[in-house]
């Protein structure tokens, strides 16, 4: 029977939210991750075919980033394999304004399955569930972003769009560009986080070279500095209508995200553990 929905990165920031939505609707899911059963690893092709058994639709997220070297080739090979294994619909999470990520998009579009591309700007949840959590807890966000503005997207909105694209054929062949409803600079973000937490959180613009050092200390690939430099050069400093177009409702505002995340205790050390 081919009725399972595969969620690659199904324990990550967007994947786990998609898993919650599909499970609540009684849809059979399989988590595709190194800790999944069976395990799936983008870096080990031997693990690819077993997770595709009985799969009708699949959500593809690439870790660490679709714009990283080698990602396009792996996404292309996996998508072709998915088509030969009988997968009918692929939904790809992509970056916004990244030429390299668009090569990954084309690979999915030409694999021979139905497809939906979900491009997103920076996630709100980077501040509560990922590499910017520690800086928020420490009270200062240092990034090589100058006074650039970004229309931060909420992972709940991404998950709603992805869940729809996995289950409703009307989303086939669509490229959705998702943003939040407002352009915010990182100083604005710090002000919103200060308001939500009742603590003082600041933003310090730093140079790209300084940020390479920060990433090294965090054990993160230095390629991220280059990627931030690319996507924070002004190309994404405009809003898009993907959430409205896909779901018929407006996207979530950063202030609502900040209030909800603060209420979980994530910024006081009393919240759920994050990876
Ligand atoms: N963060 C943003 O602001 C942003 C914005 C736009 C687009 N994106 C895109 O979103 C995608 C995901 O990035 P993210 O930062 O949000 O990560 P994420 O989804 O939070 O990533 C973690 C997930 O990936 C799995 N994973 C990690 N390494 C893996 C591997 N080698 N093979 C298989 N699964 C692996 C993890 O599970 P295990 O540890 O069990 O393997 C976990 O389920 C990227 O392609 C990125 O381009 C991100």
Coordinates of C-alpha atoms and ligand atoms in Angstrom, one line a residue:
X1 CA 0.0 0.0 0.0
X2 CA 1.4 3.4 -0.9
X3 CA -0.2 5.8 1.5
X4 CA 2.6 6.9 3.8
X5 CA 3.8 10.5 3.9
X6 CA 7.6 10.8 4.3
X7 CA 8.9 13.8 6.2
X8 CA 12.6 14.3 5.7
X9 CA 13.9 16.4 8.6
X10 CA 10.6 15.5 10.4
X11 CA 12.0 16.3 13.8
X12 CA 13.4 19.7 12.7
X13 CA 11.9 23.2 13.0
X14 CA 9.4 22.8 10.2
X15 CA 9.2 19.0 9.8
X16 CA 8.1 18.4 13.4
X17 CA 5.2 20.9 12.9
X18 CA 4.2 19.2 9.6
X19 CA 4.3 15.8 11.5
X20 CA 1.9 17.2 14.2
X21 CA -0.5 18.5 11.6
X22 CA -0.7 15.3 9.5
X23 CA -0.9 13.1 12.6
X24 CA -3.8 15.1 13.9
X25 CA -5.5 14.4 10.6
X26 CA -4.9 10.7 11.0
X27 CA -2.4 10.6 8.1
X28 CA 0.3 7.9 8.3
X29 CA 3.8 9.5 8.4
X30 CA 7.3 8.4 8.4
X31 CA 10.1 10.6 9.8
X32 CA 13.2 10.7 7.5
X33 CA 16.2 11.5 9.7
X34 CA 19.3 10.0 11.0
X35 CA 17.5 9.0 14.2
X36 CA 14.4 7.8 12.3
X37 CA 13.3 4.1 11.8
X38 CA 14.6 3.2 9.3
X39 CA 17.4 5.8 9.5
X40 CA 17.7 8.3 6.6
X41 CA 20.9 10.2 6.0
X42 CA 21.5 12.6 3.1
X43 CA 25.2 11.6 3.3
X44 CA 24.5 7.9 2.9
X45 CA 22.7 6.7 -0.2
X46 CA 22.2 3.2 1.1
X47 CA 19.6 4.7 3.5
X48 CA 17.5 6.3 0.8
X49 CA 15.5 3.5 -0.8
X50 CA 14.2 1.9 2.5
X51 CA 12.5 5.1 3.6
X52 CA 10.6 5.4 0.3
X53 CA 8.8 2.1 0.6
X54 CA 5.0 2.7 0.4
X55 CA 5.4 6.5 0.2
X56 CA 2.8 8.5 -1.7
X57 CA 4.0 12.0 -0.8
X58 CA 7.3 13.4 0.6
X59 CA 8.4 16.6 2.3
X60 CA 12.1 17.3 1.5
X61 CA 14.2 19.5 3.7
X62 CA 18.0 19.4 3.2
X63 CA 20.3 19.8 6.2
X64 CA 22.3 21.9 6.8
X65 CA 21.1 24.0 3.8
X66 CA 19.9 23.6 0.2
X67 CA 22.5 26.1 -0.9
X68 CA 25.5 24.1 0.5
X69 CA 27.9 22.3 -2.0
X70 CA 26.6 18.9 -3.0
X71 CA 23.0 19.6 -1.9
X72 CA 21.6 19.9 -5.5
X73 CA 23.1 16.6 -6.7
X74 CA 21.7 14.7 -3.7
X75 CA 18.3 16.3 -3.9
X76 CA 18.2 15.5 -7.6
X77 CA 19.2 11.9 -7.1
X78 CA 16.8 11.4 -4.2
X79 CA 13.9 12.9 -6.2
X80 CA 14.5 10.7 -9.2
X81 CA 14.7 7.7 -6.9
X82 CA 11.4 8.8 -5.3
X83 CA 9.8 9.0 -8.8
X84 CA 10.9 5.5 -9.7
X85 CA 9.7 4.2 -6.3
X86 CA 6.2 5.5 -7.1
X87 CA 6.1 8.7 -5.0
X88 CA 3.4 11.0 -6.5
X89 CA 4.1 14.4 -4.8
X90 CA 7.3 16.1 -3.6
X91 CA 7.2 19.3 -1.5
X92 CA 10.5 21.0 -1.3
X93 CA 11.5 23.6 1.4
X94 CA 13.8 26.1 -0.3
X95 CA 15.5 29.3 0.5
X96 CA 14.4 32.7 -0.8
X97 CA 16.5 34.5 -3.4
X98 CA 19.3 31.9 -3.4
X99 CA 20.4 31.0 -6.9
X100 CA 22.0 27.7 -5.8
X101 CA 18.8 26.7 -4.0
X102 CA 16.9 27.2 -7.2
X103 CA 19.0 24.5 -8.8
X104 CA 17.6 22.1 -6.1
X105 CA 14.2 23.4 -7.0
X106 CA 14.7 22.6 -10.7
X107 CA 15.9 19.1 -9.8
X108 CA 12.6 18.4 -7.9
X109 CA 10.5 20.0 -10.7
X110 CA 12.1 17.7 -13.3
X111 CA 12.0 14.4 -11.3
X112 CA 8.8 13.1 -12.8
X113 CA 6.5 13.5 -9.8
X114 CA 4.0 16.1 -8.8
X115 CA 5.7 18.9 -7.0
X116 CA 5.3 22.1 -4.9
X117 CA 8.1 24.5 -4.0
X118 CA 7.9 26.3 -0.7
X119 CA 10.5 29.1 -0.5
X120 CA 10.9 30.8 2.8
X121 CA 12.7 33.8 4.2
X122 CA 14.5 33.5 7.6
X123 CA 12.5 31.6 10.2
X124 CA 11.3 33.3 13.4
X125 CA 12.2 30.1 15.2
X126 CA 15.9 30.6 14.5
X127 CA 15.7 32.8 17.7
X128 CA 14.1 30.1 19.9
X129 CA 14.9 26.7 18.4
X130 CA 18.3 27.1 16.7
X131 CA 21.6 29.0 16.5
X132 CA 20.2 32.3 17.7
X133 CA 18.7 30.9 20.9
X134 CA 22.0 31.2 22.8
X135 CA 22.5 34.9 21.8
X136 CA 19.0 35.7 22.8
X137 CA 19.6 34.0 26.2
X138 CA 22.8 36.0 26.5
X139 CA 21.1 39.3 25.8
X140 CA 22.9 40.3 22.5
X141 CA 22.4 39.1 18.9
X142 CA 25.6 39.8 17.0
X143 CA 25.2 39.2 13.2
X144 CA 26.8 40.6 10.0
X145 CA 23.5 42.0 8.9
X146 CA 24.1 45.8 9.2
X147 CA 20.7 47.6 9.1
X148 CA 19.2 45.2 6.6
X149 CA 15.6 44.3 6.9
X150 CA 14.1 40.8 6.5
X151 CA 10.5 39.6 6.4
X152 CA 10.8 36.8 9.0
X153 CA 8.5 33.8 8.4
X154 CA 6.9 31.7 11.1
X155 CA 7.5 27.9 11.0
X156 CA 3.8 27.4 11.8
X157 CA 2.9 29.1 8.6
X158 CA 5.5 27.0 6.7
X159 CA 4.0 23.9 8.2
X160 CA 0.5 24.8 7.3
X161 CA 1.5 25.4 3.7
X162 CA 3.5 22.2 3.5
X163 CA 0.7 20.1 5.1
X164 CA -1.7 21.5 2.5
X165 CA 0.7 20.9 -0.4
X166 CA 1.2 17.3 0.8
X167 CA -2.5 16.5 0.9
X168 CA -4.3 18.7 -1.6
X169 CA -3.6 18.3 -5.3
X170 CA -4.6 22.0 -5.9
X171 CA -1.1 23.0 -4.7
X172 CA 0.7 20.9 -7.3
X173 CA 2.9 22.9 -9.7
X174 CA 2.9 25.9 -7.4
X175 CA 6.0 27.9 -6.2
X176 CA 5.0 29.6 -3.0
X177 CA 7.2 32.4 -1.7
X178 CA 6.6 32.7 2.1
X179 CA 7.3 35.8 4.2
X180 CA 5.9 37.3 7.3
X181 CA 3.7 40.4 7.2
X182 CA 6.4 42.9 8.1
X183 CA 10.0 43.8 7.3
X184 CA 12.1 43.9 10.4
X185 CA 15.7 44.9 11.0
X186 CA 17.6 42.9 13.6
X187 CA 17.4 45.9 16.0
X188 CA 13.6 45.7 15.6
X189 CA 13.8 42.0 16.3
X190 CA 15.8 42.7 19.5
X191 CA 13.2 45.3 20.5
X192 CA 10.3 42.8 19.9
X193 CA 12.2 40.1 21.9
X194 CA 12.8 42.6 24.7
X195 CA 9.1 43.4 24.8
X196 CA 8.1 39.8 24.9
X197 CA 10.6 38.6 27.5
X198 CA 10.7 41.7 29.7
X199 CA 14.6 41.6 29.4
X200 CA 16.9 43.9 27.5
X201 CA 18.1 42.2 24.3
X202 CA 20.3 44.1 21.9
X203 CA 21.6 43.7 18.4
X204 CA 25.2 44.3 17.5
X205 CA 26.2 44.5 13.8
X206 CA 29.5 42.8 13.2
X207 CA 31.7 42.1 10.2
X208 CA 31.6 38.9 8.1
X209 CA 35.1 38.0 9.3
X210 CA 34.0 38.4 13.0
X211 CA 31.0 36.2 12.3
X212 CA 33.1 33.4 10.8
X213 CA 34.9 33.3 14.3
X214 CA 31.5 33.2 16.0
X215 CA 30.4 30.2 13.8
X216 CA 33.6 28.4 14.5
X217 CA 33.0 28.8 18.3
X218 CA 29.5 27.4 17.8
X219 CA 30.8 24.5 15.8
X220 CA 28.8 25.5 12.8
X221 CA 30.0 25.3 9.1
X222 CA 31.7 28.6 8.1
X223 CA 29.7 28.4 4.8
X224 CA 26.8 29.9 6.8
X225 CA 28.6 33.2 7.0
X226 CA 28.8 33.4 3.2
X227 CA 25.1 32.4 3.0
X228 CA 24.0 35.0 5.4
X229 CA 26.0 37.6 3.5
X230 CA 24.2 36.6 0.3
X231 CA 20.6 36.5 1.6
X232 CA 21.0 39.6 3.8
X233 CA 22.3 41.8 1.0
X234 CA 18.9 43.4 0.4
X235 CA 17.5 41.0 -2.2
X236 CA 14.9 39.7 0.2
X237 CA 13.9 43.1 1.7
X238 CA 10.4 42.9 0.3
X239 CA 7.2 41.0 1.3
X240 CA 5.7 38.1 -0.7
X241 CA 2.1 36.7 -0.7
X242 CA 2.8 33.0 -0.5
X243 CA 1.0 32.4 2.8
X244 CA -2.1 34.3 1.7
X245 CA -2.1 32.6 -1.8
X246 CA -1.7 29.1 -0.4
X247 CA -3.9 29.3 2.7
X248 CA -6.2 32.3 2.1
X249 CA -5.1 34.0 5.3
X250 CA -2.4 36.4 6.3
X251 CA 0.9 35.2 7.8
X252 CA 1.8 35.4 11.5
X253 CA 3.5 38.5 12.8
X254 CA 6.8 38.4 14.6
X255 CA 5.3 40.0 17.7
X256 CA 2.8 37.1 18.0
X257 CA 5.5 34.6 17.6
X258 CA 7.7 36.3 20.2
X259 CA 4.8 36.4 22.7
X260 CA 3.9 32.8 22.2
X261 CA 7.5 31.6 22.4
X262 CA 8.1 33.6 25.5
X263 CA 5.1 32.0 27.1
X264 CA 6.7 28.5 26.6
X265 CA 9.6 29.6 28.8
X266 CA 12.2 29.0 26.1
X267 CA 13.9 32.3 26.8
X268 CA 14.0 31.9 30.6
X269 CA 15.5 28.4 30.7
X270 CA 12.2 26.9 31.9
X271 CA 10.9 25.8 28.5
X272 CA 11.1 22.6 26.5
X273 CA 14.6 21.4 25.6
X274 CA 15.7 22.4 22.1
X275 CA 18.2 20.6 20.0
Ligands
LIG1 N1 16.5 28.3 9.1 C1 16.0 29.2 8.3 O1 15.8 30.4 8.6 C2 15.7 28.8 6.9 C3 15.1 29.7 6.0 C4 14.8 29.3 4.7 C5 15.0 28.0 4.3 N2 15.6 27.2 5.2 C6 15.9 25.8 4.7 O2 15.4 24.9 5.6 C7 16.1 23.6 5.5 C8 16.2 23.0 6.9 O3 17.0 23.9 7.6 P1 16.7 24.1 9.1 O4 17.8 25.0 9.6 O5 15.3 24.5 9.4 O6 16.9 22.7 9.8 P2 15.9 21.7 10.6 O7 14.8 21.3 9.7 O8 15.7 22.2 11.9 O9 17.0 20.5 10.6 C9 17.0 19.5 11.4 C10 16.4 18.2 10.8 O10 17.2 17.6 9.8 C11 17.6 16.3 10.2 N3 18.9 16.1 9.7 C12 20.1 16.7 10.0 N4 21.1 16.2 9.3 C13 20.6 15.3 8.5 C14 21.2 14.4 7.5 N5 22.5 14.4 7.2 N6 20.3 13.5 6.8 C15 19.0 13.5 7.1 N7 18.4 14.3 8.0 C16 19.2 15.2 8.7 C17 17.5 16.3 11.7 O11 17.3 15.0 12.2 P3 18.5 14.0 12.7 O12 19.4 14.8 13.5 O13 17.8 12.9 13.4 O14 19.1 13.6 11.4 C18 16.2 17.1 11.9 O15 15.0 16.4 11.7 C19 17.4 24.0 4.8 O16 17.4 23.4 3.5 C20 17.4 25.5 4.6 O17 17.8 25.9 3.4 C21 15.9 27.5 6.4

